[in-house]
Amino acid sequence: MNDMATPGKADAPATSGASGLPAPRWLGLAATAALASLALLALVLLQLQQLGHLGRSLRSSEEIDSLYMQRQLTEYLQLREQWALALDGSRPLDLEALALRYEVWLGRVELLREDSDAYQAAQAVRPGLDEDLGRIGAFMREVDAMMAKPMSDAQRRAPHARLRPERVALGTRLKELPRAVWHQ
């Protein structure tokens, strides 16, 4: 009767070691845990890659803000040069060129007010930016009123000369913005 199986032993699955779990089931759980670990590692690496892309994007945004302010400075410097030509009595007054430089610069100032990213970058380095923008607004109103009046070239040069110190003071404050934002 040795040929006959012992009852209960023939039907029992093979076990693996001290855990008492069936061998195929233990291998399946180990494989699932290994695959889940690999998937989790892949997700962590993907998140690190995305974080790197985000950092580069933020640096790029800061560079754009700085370049935007540098362009505003360039427009101011062009206005300053055109203003100096307007005050030169030996030359005919080119009111159209002066008005164009003035309008372009005003457009840049208005964009600074409306572009929240550039405004926030500028505000971070220049807490008194709102005061500067208020002074620019008052200056704009004076210049607009002066430009609207019909005058001869000689009559027009006097108010331009009177407004020059204020324009220079505003320009000095605004000239520092691009450098300050760049080094923020």
Coordinates of N, CA, C and O in Angstrom, one line a residue:
M1 N 0.8 -1.2 0.0 CA 0.0 0.0 0.0 C 0.8 1.3 0.0 O 0.4 2.3 0.3
N2 N 2.0 1.1 -0.3 CA 2.9 2.2 -0.4 C 2.5 3.1 -1.6 O 2.9 4.2 -1.7
D3 N 1.8 2.5 -2.6 CA 1.5 3.2 -3.8 C 0.4 4.3 -3.5 O 0.2 5.2 -4.3
M4 N -0.3 4.1 -2.5 CA -1.4 5.0 -2.3 C -0.9 6.2 -1.5 O 0.0 6.2 -0.7
A5 N -1.4 7.3 -1.9 CA -1.0 8.6 -1.3 C -1.6 8.7 0.0 O -2.7 8.2 0.3
T6 N -1.0 9.4 0.9 CA -1.5 9.7 2.2 C -2.6 10.7 2.0 O -2.4 11.7 1.3
P7 N -3.7 10.4 2.7 CA -4.8 11.4 2.5 C -4.3 12.8 3.1 O -3.7 12.9 4.1
G8 N -4.7 13.8 2.3 CA -4.4 15.2 2.7 C -3.1 15.7 2.1 O -2.9 16.9 2.0
K9 N -2.1 14.9 1.8 CA -0.8 15.3 1.4 C -0.8 15.5 -0.1 O -0.1 16.3 -0.7
A10 N -1.5 14.7 -0.9 CA -1.5 14.8 -2.3 C -2.1 16.0 -2.8 O -1.8 16.6 -3.8
D11 N -3.1 16.5 -2.1 CA -3.9 17.7 -2.6 C -3.2 19.0 -2.1 O -3.6 20.1 -2.5
A12 N -2.3 18.9 -1.1 CA -1.7 20.1 -0.6 C -0.7 20.7 -1.6 O 0.1 20.0 -2.1
P13 N -0.8 22.1 -1.7 CA 0.2 22.7 -2.7 C 1.6 22.8 -2.1 O 1.7 22.7 -0.8
A14 N 2.5 22.9 -2.9 CA 3.9 22.9 -2.4 C 4.1 24.3 -1.8 O 3.6 25.3 -2.3
T15 N 4.9 24.3 -0.7 CA 5.1 25.6 0.0 C 6.6 26.0 -0.1 O 7.4 25.2 -0.4
S16 N 6.8 27.2 0.1 CA 8.2 27.7 -0.1 C 8.6 28.2 1.3 O 8.1 29.2 1.8
G17 N 9.6 27.6 1.9 CA 10.2 28.1 3.0 C 9.4 28.2 4.2 O 8.3 27.6 4.4
A18 N 9.8 29.1 5.1 CA 9.1 29.3 6.4 C 7.8 30.1 6.3 O 7.0 30.1 7.2
S19 N 7.6 30.9 5.2 CA 6.4 31.7 5.1 C 5.2 31.0 5.0 O 4.1 31.4 5.4
G20 N 5.2 29.8 4.5 CA 4.0 29.0 4.4 C 3.2 29.4 3.2 O 2.1 28.8 3.0
L21 N 3.5 30.4 2.4 CA 2.8 30.7 1.2 C 3.1 29.8 0.1 O 4.2 29.3 -0.1
P22 N 2.2 29.6 -0.8 CA 2.4 28.7 -1.9 C 3.5 29.4 -2.8 O 3.5 30.6 -3.0
A23 N 4.4 28.6 -3.4 CA 5.5 29.2 -4.2 C 5.1 30.0 -5.4 O 5.6 31.1 -5.5
P24 N 4.1 29.6 -6.2 CA 3.7 30.5 -7.3 C 3.1 31.8 -6.8 O 3.3 32.9 -7.4
R25 N 2.4 31.8 -5.7 CA 1.7 33.0 -5.2 C 2.8 34.0 -4.7 O 2.7 35.2 -4.9
W26 N 3.8 33.5 -4.0 CA 4.9 34.3 -3.5 C 5.7 35.0 -4.6 O 6.0 36.1 -4.6
L27 N 5.9 34.3 -5.7 CA 6.6 34.8 -6.8 C 5.8 35.9 -7.5 O 6.3 36.9 -7.9
G28 N 4.5 35.7 -7.6 CA 3.6 36.7 -8.2 C 3.6 38.0 -7.4 O 3.6 39.1 -8.0
L29 N 3.5 37.9 -6.1 CA 3.6 39.1 -5.2 C 4.9 39.8 -5.3 O 5.0 41.0 -5.4
A30 N 6.0 39.1 -5.4 CA 7.3 39.7 -5.5 C 7.4 40.4 -6.8 O 8.0 41.5 -6.9
A31 N 6.9 39.8 -7.9 CA 7.0 40.4 -9.2 C 6.1 41.7 -9.2 O 6.6 42.7 -9.8
T32 N 5.0 41.6 -8.6 CA 4.1 42.8 -8.6 C 4.7 43.9 -7.8 O 4.7 45.1 -8.2
A33 N 5.4 43.6 -6.7 CA 6.0 44.6 -5.8 C 7.2 45.2 -6.6 O 7.4 46.4 -6.6
A34 N 8.0 44.4 -7.3 CA 9.1 44.9 -8.1 C 8.6 45.8 -9.2 O 9.2 46.9 -9.4
L35 N 7.6 45.4 -9.9 CA 7.0 46.3 -11.0 C 6.5 47.6 -10.4 O 6.6 48.7 -11.0
A36 N 5.8 47.5 -9.3 CA 5.2 48.8 -8.7 C 6.4 49.7 -8.2 O 6.3 50.9 -8.4
S37 N 7.5 49.1 -7.7 CA 8.6 49.9 -7.3 C 9.3 50.6 -8.5 O 9.6 51.7 -8.5
L38 N 9.4 49.8 -9.6 CA 9.9 50.4 -10.8 C 9.0 51.6 -11.4 O 9.5 52.6 -11.8
A39 N 7.7 51.3 -11.3 CA 6.8 52.4 -11.8 C 6.9 53.6 -10.9 O 6.9 54.8 -11.4
L40 N 7.0 53.4 -9.6 CA 7.1 54.5 -8.7 C 8.4 55.3 -8.9 O 8.5 56.5 -8.9
L41 N 9.5 54.6 -9.1 CA 10.8 55.2 -9.5 C 10.7 56.0 -10.7 O 11.2 57.1 -10.8
A42 N 10.0 55.4 -11.8 CA 9.9 56.2 -13.0 C 9.1 57.4 -12.8 O 9.4 58.5 -13.4
L43 N 8.0 57.4 -12.0 CA 7.2 58.6 -11.7 C 8.1 59.7 -10.9 O 8.0 60.8 -11.2
V44 N 8.9 59.2 -10.0 CA 9.8 60.2 -9.3 C 10.7 60.8 -10.3 O 10.9 62.1 -10.2
L45 N 11.3 60.0 -11.1 CA 12.3 60.6 -12.1 C 11.6 61.6 -13.1 O 12.1 62.6 -13.4
L46 N 10.3 61.2 -13.5 CA 9.6 62.1 -14.3 C 9.2 63.4 -13.6 O 9.4 64.5 -14.2
Q47 N 8.9 63.4 -12.4 CA 8.6 64.6 -11.6 C 9.8 65.5 -11.4 O 9.8 66.7 -11.5
L48 N 11.0 64.8 -11.2 CA 12.2 65.6 -11.2 C 12.6 66.3 -12.5 O 13.0 67.4 -12.5
Q49 N 12.3 65.6 -13.6 CA 12.5 66.2 -14.9 C 11.6 67.4 -15.1 O 12.0 68.4 -15.6
Q50 N 10.3 67.2 -14.7 CA 9.3 68.3 -14.8 C 9.7 69.5 -14.0 O 9.5 70.6 -14.3
L51 N 10.2 69.2 -12.8 CA 10.7 70.3 -11.9 C 11.8 71.1 -12.5 O 11.9 72.3 -12.5
G52 N 12.7 70.4 -13.2 CA 13.8 71.0 -13.9 C 13.3 71.9 -15.1 O 13.8 73.0 -15.2
H53 N 12.3 71.4 -15.8 CA 11.7 72.2 -16.9 C 11.0 73.4 -16.3 O 11.1 74.5 -16.9
L54 N 10.3 73.3 -15.2 CA 9.7 74.4 -14.5 C 10.7 75.5 -14.1 O 10.5 76.7 -14.3
G55 N 11.8 75.0 -13.5 CA 12.8 76.0 -13.1 C 13.4 76.7 -14.3 O 13.6 77.9 -14.2
R56 N 13.6 76.0 -15.4 CA 14.1 76.7 -16.6 C 13.1 77.7 -17.1 O 13.4 78.8 -17.5
S57 N 11.8 77.3 -17.1 CA 10.8 78.2 -17.5 C 10.7 79.5 -16.7 O 10.5 80.6 -17.2
L58 N 10.8 79.3 -15.4 CA 10.7 80.5 -14.5 C 11.9 81.4 -14.7 O 11.8 82.6 -14.7
R59 N 13.1 80.8 -14.9 CA 14.3 81.6 -15.2 C 14.1 82.4 -16.5 O 14.4 83.5 -16.6
S60 N 13.5 81.7 -17.5 CA 13.2 82.3 -18.8 C 12.2 83.5 -18.6 O 12.3 84.5 -19.2
S61 N 11.2 83.3 -17.7 CA 10.2 84.4 -17.5 C 10.9 85.6 -16.8 O 10.6 86.7 -17.2
E62 N 11.8 85.3 -15.9 CA 12.6 86.4 -15.3 C 13.4 87.1 -16.3 O 13.5 88.4 -16.3
E63 N 14.0 86.4 -17.2 CA 14.8 87.0 -18.3 C 13.9 87.9 -19.2 O 14.3 88.9 -19.6
I64 N 12.7 87.4 -19.5 CA 11.8 88.2 -20.3 C 11.4 89.5 -19.6 O 11.4 90.5 -20.2
D65 N 11.1 89.4 -18.3 CA 10.8 90.6 -17.6 C 12.0 91.6 -17.6 O 11.8 92.8 -17.8
S66 N 13.2 91.1 -17.4 CA 14.3 91.9 -17.5 C 14.5 92.5 -18.9 O 14.8 93.7 -19.0
L67 N 14.4 91.7 -19.9 CA 14.5 92.3 -21.3 C 13.4 93.3 -21.6 O 13.7 94.3 -22.2
Y68 N 12.2 93.0 -21.1 CA 11.1 94.0 -21.2 C 11.5 95.3 -20.6 O 11.3 96.4 -21.2
M69 N 12.0 95.3 -19.4 CA 12.4 96.5 -18.7 C 13.6 97.2 -19.4 O 13.7 98.4 -19.5
Q70 N 14.5 96.4 -20.0 CA 15.6 96.9 -20.7 C 15.1 97.6 -22.0 O 15.6 98.7 -22.3
R71 N 14.0 97.1 -22.6 CA 13.4 97.7 -23.8 C 12.8 99.1 -23.4 O 12.8 100.1 -24.1
Q72 N 12.2 99.1 -22.2 CA 11.6 100.3 -21.7 C 12.7 101.4 -21.5 O 12.5 102.5 -21.8
L73 N 13.8 100.9 -20.9 CA 14.9 101.9 -20.7 C 15.4 102.4 -22.1 O 15.7 103.6 -22.2
T74 N 15.5 101.5 -23.1 CA 15.9 102.0 -24.4 C 15.0 103.0 -25.0 O 15.4 104.0 -25.5
E75 N 13.7 102.8 -24.8 CA 12.7 103.8 -25.3 C 12.9 105.1 -24.5 O 12.8 106.2 -25.1
Y76 N 13.1 105.0 -23.2 CA 13.3 106.3 -22.5 C 14.6 107.0 -23.0 O 14.6 108.2 -23.2
L77 N 15.7 106.3 -23.2 CA 16.9 106.9 -23.7 C 16.7 107.6 -25.1 O 17.2 108.6 -25.4
Q78 N 15.9 106.9 -25.9 CA 15.6 107.5 -27.2 C 14.8 108.8 -27.1 O 15.0 109.8 -27.8
L79 N 13.8 108.8 -26.1 CA 13.0 110.0 -25.8 C 14.0 111.1 -25.3 O 13.8 112.2 -25.7
R80 N 14.9 110.7 -24.4 CA 15.8 111.7 -23.9 C 16.6 112.4 -25.0 O 16.8 113.6 -25.0
E81 N 17.1 111.6 -25.9 CA 17.9 112.2 -27.0 C 17.0 113.0 -27.9 O 17.4 114.1 -28.3
Q82 N 15.8 112.6 -28.2 CA 14.9 113.4 -29.0 C 14.5 114.7 -28.3 O 14.4 115.7 -28.9
W83 N 14.4 114.6 -27.0 CA 14.0 115.8 -26.2 C 15.2 116.8 -26.2 O 15.0 118.0 -26.4
A84 N 16.5 116.3 -26.2 CA 17.6 117.2 -26.3 C 17.6 117.9 -27.6 O 18.0 119.1 -27.7
L85 N 17.3 117.1 -28.7 CA 17.2 117.8 -30.0 C 16.2 118.8 -30.1 O 16.3 119.8 -30.8
A86 N 15.0 118.6 -29.4 CA 13.9 119.5 -29.4 C 14.4 120.8 -28.7 O 13.9 121.9 -29.0
L87 N 15.2 120.7 -27.7 CA 15.7 121.9 -27.0 C 16.8 122.7 -27.7 O 17.1 123.8 -27.4
D88 N 17.4 122.1 -28.7 CA 18.5 122.7 -29.5 C 17.9 123.8 -30.4 O 17.2 123.5 -31.4
G89 N 18.1 125.1 -30.1 CA 17.5 126.2 -30.8 C 18.1 126.3 -32.2 O 17.6 127.0 -33.1
S90 N 19.3 125.7 -32.5 CA 19.9 125.8 -33.8 C 19.3 124.9 -34.8 O 19.6 125.0 -36.0
R91 N 18.4 124.0 -34.4 CA 17.7 123.0 -35.3 C 16.2 123.3 -35.3 O 15.7 123.8 -34.3
P92 N 15.6 123.0 -36.4 CA 14.1 123.1 -36.4 C 13.5 122.0 -35.5 O 14.1 121.0 -35.4
L93 N 12.5 122.4 -34.8 CA 11.8 121.5 -33.9 C 11.0 120.4 -34.7 O 10.2 120.7 -35.5
D94 N 11.4 119.2 -34.4 CA 10.7 118.1 -35.1 C 9.7 117.5 -34.1 O 10.0 116.5 -33.3
L95 N 8.5 118.2 -34.0 CA 7.5 117.8 -33.0 C 7.0 116.4 -33.3 O 6.7 115.7 -32.3
E96 N 6.9 116.0 -34.5 CA 6.4 114.6 -34.8 C 7.3 113.6 -34.3 O 6.8 112.6 -33.7
A97 N 8.6 113.7 -34.4 CA 9.6 112.7 -33.9 C 9.5 112.7 -32.4 O 9.6 111.6 -31.8
L98 N 9.4 113.9 -31.8 CA 9.4 113.9 -30.3 C 8.1 113.3 -29.8 O 8.1 112.5 -28.9
A99 N 7.0 113.6 -30.5 CA 5.7 113.0 -30.1 C 5.7 111.4 -30.3 O 5.2 110.7 -29.4
L100 N 6.4 111.0 -31.3 CA 6.5 109.5 -31.5 C 7.3 108.9 -30.4 O 6.9 107.9 -29.8
R101 N 8.5 109.4 -30.1 CA 9.3 108.8 -29.0 C 8.5 108.9 -27.7 O 8.6 107.9 -26.9
Y102 N 7.8 110.0 -27.5 CA 7.1 110.1 -26.2 C 6.0 109.1 -26.2 O 5.8 108.4 -25.1
E103 N 5.2 108.9 -27.2 CA 4.1 107.9 -27.3 C 4.6 106.5 -27.1 O 4.0 105.7 -26.4
V104 N 5.7 106.2 -27.7 CA 6.3 104.8 -27.6 C 6.7 104.6 -26.1 O 6.4 103.5 -25.5
W105 N 7.4 105.6 -25.5 CA 7.8 105.4 -24.1 C 6.6 105.3 -23.2 O 6.5 104.4 -22.3
L106 N 5.5 106.1 -23.4 CA 4.3 106.0 -22.6 C 3.7 104.6 -22.8 O 3.2 104.0 -21.8
G107 N 3.7 104.1 -24.0 CA 3.2 102.7 -24.2 C 3.9 101.7 -23.4 O 3.3 100.8 -22.8
R108 N 5.2 101.8 -23.3 CA 6.0 100.9 -22.5 C 5.7 101.0 -21.0 O 5.6 100.1 -20.2
V109 N 5.5 102.3 -20.5 CA 5.1 102.5 -19.1 C 3.7 101.9 -18.8 O 3.5 101.2 -17.8
E110 N 2.8 102.1 -19.8 CA 1.5 101.5 -19.6 C 1.5 100.0 -19.6 O 0.8 99.4 -18.8
L111 N 2.3 99.4 -20.4 CA 2.5 97.9 -20.4 C 3.0 97.5 -19.1 O 2.6 96.4 -18.6
L112 N 3.9 98.2 -18.5 CA 4.5 97.9 -17.2 C 3.4 97.9 -16.1 O 3.3 97.0 -15.3
R113 N 2.5 98.8 -16.2 CA 1.3 98.9 -15.3 C 0.4 97.7 -15.5 O -0.2 97.2 -14.5
E114 N 0.2 97.3 -16.7 CA -0.8 96.3 -17.0 C -0.2 94.9 -17.0 O -1.0 93.9 -16.7
D115 N 1.0 94.7 -17.2 CA 1.7 93.3 -17.2 C 2.0 93.0 -15.8 O 2.9 93.4 -15.2
S116 N 1.2 92.1 -15.2 CA 1.3 91.8 -13.8 C 2.6 91.1 -13.4 O 3.2 91.4 -12.4
D117 N 3.2 90.3 -14.3 CA 4.5 89.6 -14.0 C 5.6 90.7 -14.0 O 6.4 90.7 -13.1
A118 N 5.6 91.5 -15.0 CA 6.7 92.6 -15.0 C 6.5 93.5 -13.9 O 7.5 94.0 -13.3
Y119 N 5.2 93.9 -13.6 CA 5.0 94.8 -12.5 C 5.4 94.2 -11.2 O 6.1 94.9 -10.4
Q120 N 5.1 92.9 -11.0 CA 5.5 92.3 -9.7 C 7.0 92.2 -9.6 O 7.6 92.4 -8.5
A121 N 7.7 91.9 -10.7 CA 9.2 91.8 -10.7 C 9.7 93.2 -10.4 O 10.7 93.3 -9.6
A122 N 9.2 94.2 -11.0 CA 9.7 95.6 -10.7 C 9.3 96.0 -9.3 O 10.1 96.7 -8.6
Q123 N 8.1 95.7 -8.8 CA 7.7 96.0 -7.5 C 8.6 95.3 -6.4 O 8.9 95.9 -5.4
A124 N 9.1 94.1 -6.7 CA 9.9 93.4 -5.8 C 11.3 94.1 -5.6 O 11.8 94.1 -4.5
V125 N 11.8 94.7 -6.6 CA 13.1 95.4 -6.5 C 12.9 96.9 -6.2 O 13.9 97.6 -5.8
R126 N 11.7 97.5 -6.5 CA 11.5 98.9 -6.3 C 10.2 99.1 -5.6 O 9.1 99.2 -6.2
P127 N 10.2 99.0 -4.2 CA 9.0 99.2 -3.5 C 8.2 100.5 -3.8 O 7.0 100.6 -3.7
G128 N 8.9 101.6 -4.2 CA 8.3 102.8 -4.5 C 7.9 103.0 -5.9 O 7.6 104.1 -6.4
L129 N 7.7 101.8 -6.6 CA 7.3 101.9 -8.0 C 6.0 102.6 -8.2 O 5.8 103.3 -9.2
D130 N 5.0 102.4 -7.4 CA 3.7 103.0 -7.5 C 3.9 104.5 -7.5 O 3.2 105.2 -8.3
E131 N 4.7 105.0 -6.6 CA 5.0 106.5 -6.6 C 5.6 107.0 -7.9 O 5.2 108.0 -8.4
D132 N 6.6 106.2 -8.4 CA 7.2 106.5 -9.6 C 6.2 106.6 -10.8 O 6.2 107.5 -11.6
L133 N 5.3 105.6 -10.8 CA 4.3 105.5 -11.9 C 3.3 106.7 -11.7 O 2.8 107.2 -12.7
G134 N 3.0 107.1 -10.5 CA 2.2 108.2 -10.2 C 2.8 109.5 -10.7 O 2.2 110.4 -11.4
R135 N 4.1 109.7 -10.5 CA 4.9 110.8 -11.0 C 4.9 110.8 -12.5 O 4.8 111.9 -13.2
I136 N 5.1 109.6 -13.1 CA 5.0 109.6 -14.6 C 3.7 110.0 -15.1 O 3.6 110.7 -16.1
G137 N 2.6 109.6 -14.4 CA 1.3 110.0 -14.8 C 1.1 111.5 -14.8 O 0.5 112.1 -15.7
A138 N 1.6 112.1 -13.7 CA 1.5 113.6 -13.6 C 2.3 114.2 -14.7 O 1.9 115.2 -15.4
F139 N 3.5 113.7 -15.0 CA 4.4 114.2 -16.0 C 3.7 114.1 -17.4 O 3.7 115.0 -18.2
M140 N 3.1 112.9 -17.6 CA 2.3 112.7 -18.9 C 1.2 113.7 -19.1 O 1.1 114.2 -20.2
R141 N 0.5 114.0 -18.0 CA -0.6 115.0 -18.2 C 0.0 116.4 -18.5 O -0.6 117.1 -19.4
E142 N 1.1 116.8 -17.9 CA 1.7 118.1 -18.3 C 2.2 118.1 -19.7 O 1.9 119.1 -20.4
V143 N 2.8 117.0 -20.1 CA 3.3 117.0 -21.5 C 2.2 117.0 -22.5 O 2.2 117.6 -23.5
D144 N 1.2 116.2 -22.2 CA 0.0 116.1 -23.1 C -0.7 117.5 -23.3 O -1.0 117.9 -24.4
A145 N -0.8 118.2 -22.1 CA -1.4 119.5 -22.2 C -0.5 120.5 -23.0 O -1.0 121.3 -23.8
M146 N 0.8 120.4 -22.8 CA 1.7 121.2 -23.6 C 1.7 120.9 -25.1 O 1.7 121.8 -25.9
M147 N 1.7 119.6 -25.4 CA 1.7 119.2 -26.8 C 0.4 119.6 -27.5 O 0.4 119.8 -28.7
A148 N -0.7 119.7 -26.8 CA -1.9 120.0 -27.4 C -2.1 121.5 -27.8 O -2.9 121.8 -28.7
K149 N -1.4 122.3 -27.1 CA -1.5 123.8 -27.4 C -0.8 124.1 -28.7 O 0.4 123.7 -28.9
P150 N -1.4 125.0 -29.5 CA -0.7 125.5 -30.7 C 0.3 126.5 -30.3 O -0.1 127.5 -29.7
M151 N 1.6 126.3 -30.6 CA 2.6 127.3 -30.3 C 3.7 127.3 -31.4 O 3.8 126.3 -32.2
S152 N 4.5 128.3 -31.4 CA 5.6 128.4 -32.3 C 6.7 127.5 -31.7 O 6.7 127.1 -30.5
D153 N 7.7 127.2 -32.5 CA 8.8 126.3 -32.0 C 9.5 127.0 -30.8 O 9.8 126.3 -29.8
A154 N 9.7 128.3 -30.9 CA 10.4 129.0 -29.8 C 9.6 128.9 -28.5 O 10.1 128.7 -27.4
Q155 N 8.3 129.1 -28.7 CA 7.4 129.0 -27.5 C 7.3 127.6 -26.9 O 7.2 127.5 -25.7
R156 N 7.4 126.6 -27.8 CA 7.3 125.3 -27.3 C 8.5 124.8 -26.6 O 8.5 124.0 -25.7
R157 N 9.7 125.4 -26.9 CA 10.9 124.9 -26.3 C 11.0 125.3 -24.8 O 11.6 124.6 -24.0
A158 N 10.4 126.4 -24.4 CA 10.4 126.8 -23.0 C 9.7 125.8 -22.1 O 10.3 125.4 -21.1
P159 N 8.5 125.3 -22.4 CA 7.9 124.3 -21.5 C 8.7 123.0 -21.5 O 8.8 122.3 -20.5
H160 N 9.3 122.7 -22.7 CA 10.1 121.5 -22.7 C 11.3 121.6 -21.8 O 11.7 120.6 -21.1
A161 N 11.9 122.8 -21.8 CA 13.1 123.0 -20.9 C 12.7 123.0 -19.5 O 13.4 122.4 -18.6
R162 N 11.5 123.5 -19.2 CA 11.0 123.5 -17.8 C 10.7 122.1 -17.3 O 11.0 121.8 -16.1
L163 N 10.3 121.2 -18.2 CA 10.0 119.8 -17.8 C 11.2 118.9 -17.8 O 11.1 117.8 -17.3
R164 N 12.3 119.4 -18.3 CA 13.5 118.5 -18.4 C 13.9 117.9 -17.1 O 14.2 116.7 -17.0
P165 N 14.1 118.7 -16.0 CA 14.6 118.1 -14.7 C 13.6 117.0 -14.2 O 14.1 116.0 -13.7
E166 N 12.3 117.2 -14.4 CA 11.4 116.2 -13.9 C 11.6 114.9 -14.7 O 11.6 113.8 -14.2
R167 N 11.7 115.0 -16.0 CA 11.9 113.9 -16.9 C 13.2 113.2 -16.6 O 13.3 111.9 -16.5
V168 N 14.3 113.9 -16.3 CA 15.6 113.3 -15.9 C 15.4 112.6 -14.6 O 16.0 111.5 -14.5
A169 N 14.8 113.1 -13.6 CA 14.6 112.5 -12.4 C 13.8 111.2 -12.5 O 14.2 110.1 -11.9
L170 N 12.7 111.2 -13.3 CA 12.0 110.0 -13.6 C 12.8 108.9 -14.3 O 12.8 107.7 -14.0
G171 N 13.6 109.4 -15.2 CA 14.4 108.5 -16.0 C 15.5 107.8 -15.2 O 15.8 106.7 -15.3
T172 N 16.1 108.6 -14.2 CA 17.1 108.1 -13.4 C 16.5 106.9 -12.5 O 17.2 105.9 -12.4
R173 N 15.3 107.1 -12.0 CA 14.7 106.0 -11.2 C 14.4 104.8 -12.1 O 14.6 103.7 -11.6
L174 N 13.9 105.0 -13.3 CA 13.5 103.9 -14.1 C 14.7 103.2 -14.8 O 14.6 102.0 -15.1
K175 N 15.8 103.9 -14.9 CA 17.0 103.3 -15.5 C 17.6 102.2 -14.6 O 18.2 101.3 -15.1
E176 N 17.3 102.2 -13.3 CA 17.8 101.2 -12.4 C 17.0 99.9 -12.5 O 17.5 98.9 -12.0
L177 N 15.8 100.0 -13.0 CA 14.9 98.8 -12.9 C 15.5 97.6 -13.6 O 15.5 96.5 -13.1
P178 N 15.9 97.7 -14.9 CA 16.4 96.5 -15.6 C 17.5 95.8 -14.8 O 17.5 94.5 -14.7
R179 N 18.5 96.5 -14.4 CA 19.6 95.9 -13.7 C 19.2 95.3 -12.4 O 19.6 94.2 -12.0
A180 N 18.3 96.0 -11.6 CA 17.8 95.4 -10.4 C 17.0 94.1 -10.6 O 17.2 93.2 -9.8
V181 N 16.2 94.1 -11.6 CA 15.4 92.9 -11.9 C 16.3 91.8 -12.3 O 16.1 90.6 -11.9
W182 N 17.3 92.1 -13.1 CA 18.2 91.1 -13.6 C 19.0 90.4 -12.5 O 19.2 89.2 -12.5
H183 N 19.4 91.2 -11.5 CA 20.2 90.7 -10.3 C 19.3 90.3 -9.2 O 19.9 90.0 -8.1
Q184 N 18.0 90.2 -9.3 CA 17.1 89.8 -8.3 C 17.3 88.4 -7.9 O 17.6 87.5 -8.6

